[in-house]
Tab-separated table of C-alpha atoms in Angstrom:
chain	number	residue	atom	x	y	z
A	1	MET	CA	-6.886	19.384	20.121
A	2	ALA	CA	-8.118	17.298	16.987
A	3	GLN	CA	-12.267	16.764	16.388
A	4	PRO	CA	-14.012	15.003	13.769
A	5	LEU	CA	-15.620	16.639	10.932
A	6	THR	CA	-19.444	16.775	12.199
A	7	THR	CA	-20.688	20.253	9.648
A	8	PRO	CA	-19.362	18.506	6.595
A	9	ILE	CA	-20.596	21.350	3.862
A	10	PRO	CA	-18.548	24.389	3.371
A	11	ALA	CA	-19.795	27.707	2.304
A	12	GLY	CA	-20.146	28.296	-1.236
A	13	ILE	CA	-21.450	24.499	-2.043
A	14	THR	CA	-24.859	22.780	-2.337
A	15	PRO	CA	-25.437	20.054	-0.390
A	16	ASP	CA	-27.859	16.766	-1.334
A	17	ALA	CA	-30.147	16.796	1.182
A	18	SER	CA	-29.061	13.085	1.584
A	19	ALA	CA	-25.604	13.789	2.036
A	20	SER	CA	-23.803	12.289	5.076
A	21	THR	CA	-20.070	12.200	6.450
A	22	THR	CA	-20.635	8.391	6.588
A	23	SER	CA	-19.908	6.147	3.762
A	24	ASP	CA	-23.192	3.815	4.747
A	25	ALA	CA	-25.151	6.797	4.159
A	26	CYS	CA	-23.865	7.084	0.452
A	27	ALA	CA	-24.700	3.604	-0.378
A	28	SER	CA	-28.044	4.017	-1.725
A	29	LYS	CA	-26.903	7.030	-3.657
A	30	THR	CA	-26.141	6.441	-7.798
A	31	LEU	CA	-22.423	6.122	-7.311
A	32	ASP	CA	-19.854	3.927	-8.934
A	33	HIS	CA	-17.507	2.798	-6.546
A	34	ARG	CA	-15.624	0.884	-9.064
A	35	SER	CA	-14.149	3.823	-10.448
A	36	LEU	CA	-12.944	4.429	-6.738
A	37	ASP	CA	-11.369	1.371	-6.594
A	38	SER	CA	-8.739	1.005	-9.593
A	39	GLU	CA	-5.350	-0.003	-9.115
A	40	ALA	CA	-4.069	3.404	-9.424
A	41	ILE	CA	-6.358	4.277	-6.383
A	42	ARG	CA	-4.787	1.294	-4.618
A	43	GLU	CA	-1.381	2.265	-5.521
A	44	ALA	CA	-1.854	5.973	-4.220
A	45	ARG	CA	-3.541	4.384	-0.831
A	46	ARG	CA	-0.480	2.339	-0.645
A	47	ASP	CA	2.154	5.298	-1.039
A	48	LEU	CA	0.196	8.287	1.011
A	49	ALA	CA	-0.133	4.809	3.996
A	50	ALA	CA	3.447	4.390	3.284
A	51	CYS	CA	4.395	8.147	4.036
A	52	PHE	CA	2.233	8.115	7.130
A	53	ARG	CA	4.258	5.115	8.313
A	54	MET	CA	7.291	6.413	8.009
A	55	ALA	CA	6.377	9.826	9.144
A	56	ALA	CA	5.635	8.033	12.579
A	57	ALA	CA	8.862	5.878	12.606
A	58	LEU	CA	10.684	9.475	12.026
A	59	GLY	CA	8.862	11.149	15.159
A	60	MET	CA	6.998	13.636	12.292
A	61	GLY	CA	3.382	13.109	13.513
A	62	GLU	CA	1.848	14.982	16.516
A	63	GLY	CA	-1.079	12.377	18.221
A	64	ILE	CA	-3.767	12.043	15.581
A	65	CYS	CA	-3.831	15.946	14.970
A	66	ASN	CA	-1.784	15.957	11.339
A	67	HIS	CA	-2.798	15.037	7.790
A	68	PHE	CA	-2.053	14.412	4.417
A	69	SER	CA	-4.364	14.165	1.807
A	70	VAL	CA	-4.052	13.425	-2.390
A	71	MET	CA	-6.389	13.825	-4.456
A	72	VAL	CA	-7.597	10.442	-6.329
A	73	PRO	CA	-6.376	9.678	-9.319
A	74	GLY	CA	-8.425	10.227	-12.168
A	75	TRP	CA	-10.752	12.394	-10.570
A	76	ASN	CA	-10.435	16.320	-9.875
A	77	ASP	CA	-13.289	17.049	-6.837
A	78	ARG	CA	-12.053	13.828	-4.425
A	79	PHE	CA	-9.359	12.822	-2.397
A	80	LEU	CA	-8.024	10.493	0.047
A	81	VAL	CA	-6.992	11.729	3.619
A	82	ASN	CA	-6.748	9.942	7.114
A	83	PRO	CA	-9.928	9.166	9.030
A	84	TYR	CA	-10.238	10.924	12.399
A	85	GLY	CA	-8.561	9.295	15.817
A	86	LEU	CA	-6.009	7.128	14.124
A	87	ALA	CA	-2.515	7.899	15.003
A	88	PHE	CA	0.278	8.138	11.738
A	89	GLU	CA	1.667	4.810	12.554
A	90	GLU	CA	-1.792	2.954	12.455
A	91	ILE	CA	-2.906	4.417	8.953
A	92	THR	CA	-3.247	1.559	6.639
A	93	ALA	CA	-4.159	1.795	2.776
A	94	SER	CA	-7.690	0.920	2.961
A	95	SER	CA	-8.264	2.969	6.412
A	96	LEU	CA	-7.956	5.914	4.167
A	97	LEU	CA	-11.176	7.868	3.221
A	98	ILE	CA	-12.144	9.339	0.123
A	99	CYS	CA	-13.963	12.547	0.320
A	100	ASP	CA	-15.123	15.232	-1.850
A	101	PHE	CA	-15.150	18.997	-1.633
A	102	ALA	CA	-18.450	19.092	-0.046
A	103	GLY	CA	-17.805	16.965	3.067
A	104	ARG	CA	-19.075	13.758	2.221
A	105	VAL	CA	-17.006	10.668	2.826
A	106	LEU	CA	-17.359	8.468	-0.471
A	107	SER	CA	-15.344	5.374	0.649
A	108	GLY	CA	-14.159	4.608	3.995
A	109	GLU	CA	-15.250	4.248	7.542
A	110	GLY	CA	-15.425	7.447	9.885
A	111	ALA	CA	-14.847	11.037	8.849
A	112	PRO	CA	-12.000	13.076	8.449
A	113	GLU	CA	-10.461	15.406	11.229
A	114	ALA	CA	-11.933	19.009	11.006
A	115	THR	CA	-8.943	20.974	10.107
A	116	ALA	CA	-7.876	18.231	7.938
A	117	PHE	CA	-11.018	18.732	5.634
A	118	HIS	CA	-10.827	22.404	5.953
A	119	ILE	CA	-7.464	22.704	5.090
A	120	HIS	CA	-7.130	20.330	2.494
A	121	ALA	CA	-10.540	20.398	0.631
A	122	ARG	CA	-9.690	24.376	-0.060
A	123	LEU	CA	-5.743	23.677	-0.669
A	124	HIS	CA	-7.042	21.157	-3.564
A	125	LEU	CA	-9.585	23.074	-4.843
A	126	ASN	CA	-7.668	26.975	-4.463
A	127	LYS	CA	-4.511	25.160	-6.048
A	128	PRO	CA	-5.238	22.347	-8.624
A	129	GLY	CA	-1.636	21.557	-9.047
A	130	ALA	CA	-1.475	20.481	-5.450
A	131	ARG	CA	-2.383	17.080	-6.302
A	132	ALA	CA	-0.792	16.167	-2.733
A	133	ALA	CA	-0.940	18.240	0.584
A	134	PHE	CA	0.781	17.097	3.771
A	135	HIS	CA	0.156	18.964	6.935
A	136	THR	CA	2.528	18.495	10.170
A	137	HIS	CA	3.856	19.889	13.471
A	138	MET	CA	6.881	18.316	12.900
A	139	PRO	CA	8.845	19.491	15.679
A	140	ASN	CA	12.287	21.175	14.088
A	141	ALA	CA	10.206	22.889	11.119
A	142	THR	CA	7.367	23.582	13.804
A	143	ALA	CA	9.910	25.401	16.006
A	144	LEU	CA	11.595	27.647	13.209
A	145	THR	CA	7.810	28.917	13.133
A	146	MET	CA	8.102	30.129	16.445
A	147	THR	CA	11.142	32.532	15.911
A	148	ALA	CA	11.209	35.640	14.477
A	149	GLY	CA	12.471	36.386	10.849
A	150	GLU	CA	12.646	34.218	7.988
A	151	PRO	CA	12.389	30.707	8.879
A	152	LEU	CA	14.759	29.004	6.817
A	153	LEU	CA	18.480	30.747	6.600
A	154	TRP	CA	19.696	29.542	3.670
A	155	ALA	CA	22.783	28.467	5.566
A	156	GLY	CA	22.559	24.785	4.471
A	157	GLN	CA	22.608	22.611	1.063
A	158	THR	CA	19.591	21.053	2.274
A	159	ALA	CA	17.753	23.768	2.885
A	160	LEU	CA	18.408	25.098	-0.622
A	161	LYS	CA	15.913	22.807	-1.805
A	162	PHE	CA	13.584	25.177	-0.570
A	163	TYR	CA	14.987	28.441	-2.164
A	164	GLY	CA	12.462	30.162	-3.783
A	165	ARG	CA	9.414	28.061	-2.852
A	166	SER	CA	8.567	29.029	0.655
A	167	VAL	CA	6.675	31.319	2.389
A	168	VAL	CA	5.430	32.676	5.883
A	169	ASP	CA	1.914	32.842	6.771
A	170	ASP	CA	2.340	35.082	9.859
A	171	HIS	CA	-1.424	35.301	10.267
A	172	TYR	CA	-2.055	32.758	13.086
A	173	ASN	CA	-5.978	32.371	13.713
A	174	GLY	CA	-6.272	29.528	15.918
A	175	LEU	CA	-7.979	26.304	14.674
A	176	ALA	CA	-9.073	26.008	10.950
A	177	LEU	CA	-12.490	25.146	11.471
A	178	ASP	CA	-14.008	26.482	8.496
A	179	SER	CA	-14.241	27.286	4.821
A	180	ALA	CA	-12.749	30.517	5.156
A	181	GLU	CA	-9.979	29.516	7.119
A	182	GLY	CA	-9.099	26.949	4.253
A	183	ASP	CA	-9.322	29.774	1.575
A	184	ARG	CA	-7.210	32.342	3.750
A	185	ILE	CA	-4.446	29.301	4.368
A	186	ALA	CA	-4.329	28.507	0.371
A	187	ALA	CA	-4.310	32.247	-0.484
A	188	ALA	CA	-1.613	33.031	2.010
A	189	MET	CA	0.470	30.218	0.343
A	190	GLY	CA	-0.194	31.402	-3.458
A	191	ASP	CA	2.484	29.794	-5.862
A	192	ALA	CA	4.911	28.045	-2.947
A	193	ASP	CA	5.417	24.669	-2.671
A	194	VAL	CA	5.629	24.855	1.443
A	195	VAL	CA	4.048	27.280	4.136
A	196	PHE	CA	5.251	27.952	7.191
A	197	LEU	CA	2.052	28.536	9.573
A	198	ARG	CA	3.299	30.674	12.249
A	199	HIS	CA	2.890	29.460	15.525
A	200	HIS	CA	1.255	26.179	14.130
A	201	GLY	CA	3.353	23.552	11.087
A	202	VAL	CA	3.947	23.618	8.035
A	203	ILE	CA	2.165	22.282	4.708
A	204	VAL	CA	3.820	21.065	1.659
A	205	THR	CA	2.201	20.640	-1.662
A	206	ALA	CA	3.080	18.845	-4.626
A	207	PRO	CA	1.984	17.477	-7.897
A	208	THR	CA	2.796	13.683	-6.576
A	209	ILE	CA	2.775	11.788	-3.170
A	210	ALA	CA	6.201	11.164	-3.717
A	211	GLU	CA	7.162	14.399	-3.895
A	212	ALA	CA	5.452	15.684	-1.352
A	213	TRP	CA	7.210	12.959	0.842
A	214	ASP	CA	10.533	14.153	-0.423
A	215	ASP	CA	9.536	17.928	0.384
A	216	LEU	CA	8.394	17.111	3.897
A	217	TYR	CA	11.408	14.940	4.507
A	218	PHE	CA	14.101	16.911	3.514
A	219	LEU	CA	12.126	20.181	5.457
A	220	GLU	CA	12.773	18.850	8.675
A	221	ARG	CA	16.023	17.559	7.913
A	222	ALA	CA	17.155	21.281	7.087
A	223	ALA	CA	15.490	22.694	9.972
A	224	GLU	CA	16.932	19.902	12.686
A	225	VAL	CA	20.742	21.234	11.306
A	226	GLN	CA	19.692	24.634	11.283
A	227	LEU	CA	18.416	24.706	14.695
A	228	LYS	CA	21.663	22.805	15.969
A	229	ALA	CA	23.902	25.280	14.346
A	230	MET	CA	21.881	28.075	15.717
A	231	SER	CA	22.264	26.355	19.113
A	232	SER	CA	26.135	26.393	18.737
A	233	GLY	CA	25.929	30.403	19.988
A	234	ARG	CA	28.410	31.090	16.697
A	235	GLU	CA	27.305	33.242	13.536
A	236	VAL	CA	25.085	31.485	11.051
A	237	LEU	CA	26.670	32.094	7.273
A	238	ALA	CA	23.963	32.132	4.023
A	239	VAL	CA	25.158	30.941	1.046
A	240	ASP	CA	25.046	33.495	-1.429
A	241	PRO	CA	21.912	34.381	-3.161
A	242	ALA	CA	23.325	34.132	-6.622
A	243	VAL	CA	24.760	30.348	-5.372
A	244	ALA	CA	21.253	29.397	-3.646
A	245	ALA	CA	19.039	30.456	-6.594
A	246	THR	CA	21.575	27.961	-9.137
A	247	THR	CA	21.738	25.454	-6.294
A	248	ALA	CA	17.755	25.187	-6.023
A	249	ALA	CA	17.589	25.451	-9.797
A	250	GLN	CA	19.674	22.090	-9.908
A	251	MET	CA	18.117	20.006	-7.170
A	252	ARG	CA	14.379	20.759	-8.937
A	253	LEU	CA	15.918	19.065	-12.103
A	254	GLU	CA	16.355	15.969	-10.286
A	255	ASP	CA	13.518	15.968	-7.831
A	256	PRO	CA	10.651	14.102	-9.625
A	257	GLU	CA	12.689	10.902	-9.915
A	258	SER	CA	14.722	11.576	-6.990
A	259	ALA	CA	11.653	12.034	-5.133
A	260	ARG	CA	9.895	8.687	-6.763
A	261	LEU	CA	13.211	6.418	-5.656
A	262	HIS	CA	13.223	8.218	-2.114
A	263	LEU	CA	9.383	6.794	-1.314
A	264	ALA	CA	10.108	3.422	-3.392
A	265	SER	CA	13.068	2.904	-0.788
A	266	VAL	CA	10.514	3.945	2.197
A	267	ARG	CA	8.137	1.361	0.773
A	268	ARG	CA	10.939	-1.299	0.965
A	269	ARG	CA	11.679	-0.645	4.322
A	270	LEU	CA	8.134	-0.887	5.435
A	271	GLU	CA	7.863	-4.440	3.294
A	272	ARG	CA	10.896	-5.423	5.925
A	273	VAL	CA	9.393	-4.006	8.845
A	274	ALA	CA	5.858	-3.454	8.838
A	275	PRO	CA	4.194	-4.727	5.577
A	276	ASP	CA	0.676	-4.363	6.926
A	277	TYR	CA	0.743	-0.702	6.052
A	278	ALA	CA	-0.332	-1.683	2.622
A	279	ASP	CA	-3.089	-3.774	3.916
């Protein structure tokens, strides 16, 4: 199902003739590699690696097919992303790649998975506020992409975190193997933070890694409890829309700090059970 990026230059971007998808090929290019190894970037690597590891522990990944990315701190045209071929549980801070929007790997070994590049590069390019973008086929949320109607029924408090913040992309087009499909997904997402990709999975975008992780985690929990309620055979009762909107606004006020503390707790847990995530 997954495949590496082999044709890195998306439509509309003129490549350097010597560009390559490998970092070795970039070694001779005039590039300030020190700027890609600041403490802020190292911390972003550790945060993102922690998200991969916890997602694996919670069963939110799928083989080697899903991907998380974040814009490199201090840059607006390059991003960190997982390399093709590694499962979430294998990701370490140092294994993450830094790519530019032309598909060149500027730091790291290997290449991104093809759909990872075409989705994430175009999301970051088209949605500048989406500094972090997480895409998974996590089972409960993905199950809701296969059902008729709106995925979330706004029946549980956890789901209200996403009230007014999510959209559905109803136009499943197969694998995202070109920049046009990435652009289409970004357009379908619009100003939303969460998109349910019909028959496919979900994408969460956020200003920070912590907020993307927090949303991804609670989205799967909201989907899980909704599916349990639906399986009871009893009517699922939606929250009054006015109350839902008020509750969503209350949650948003606390989200950045709550998300920061949530990710910090993830890292403390990993320090106890899998400290190599930070390597």
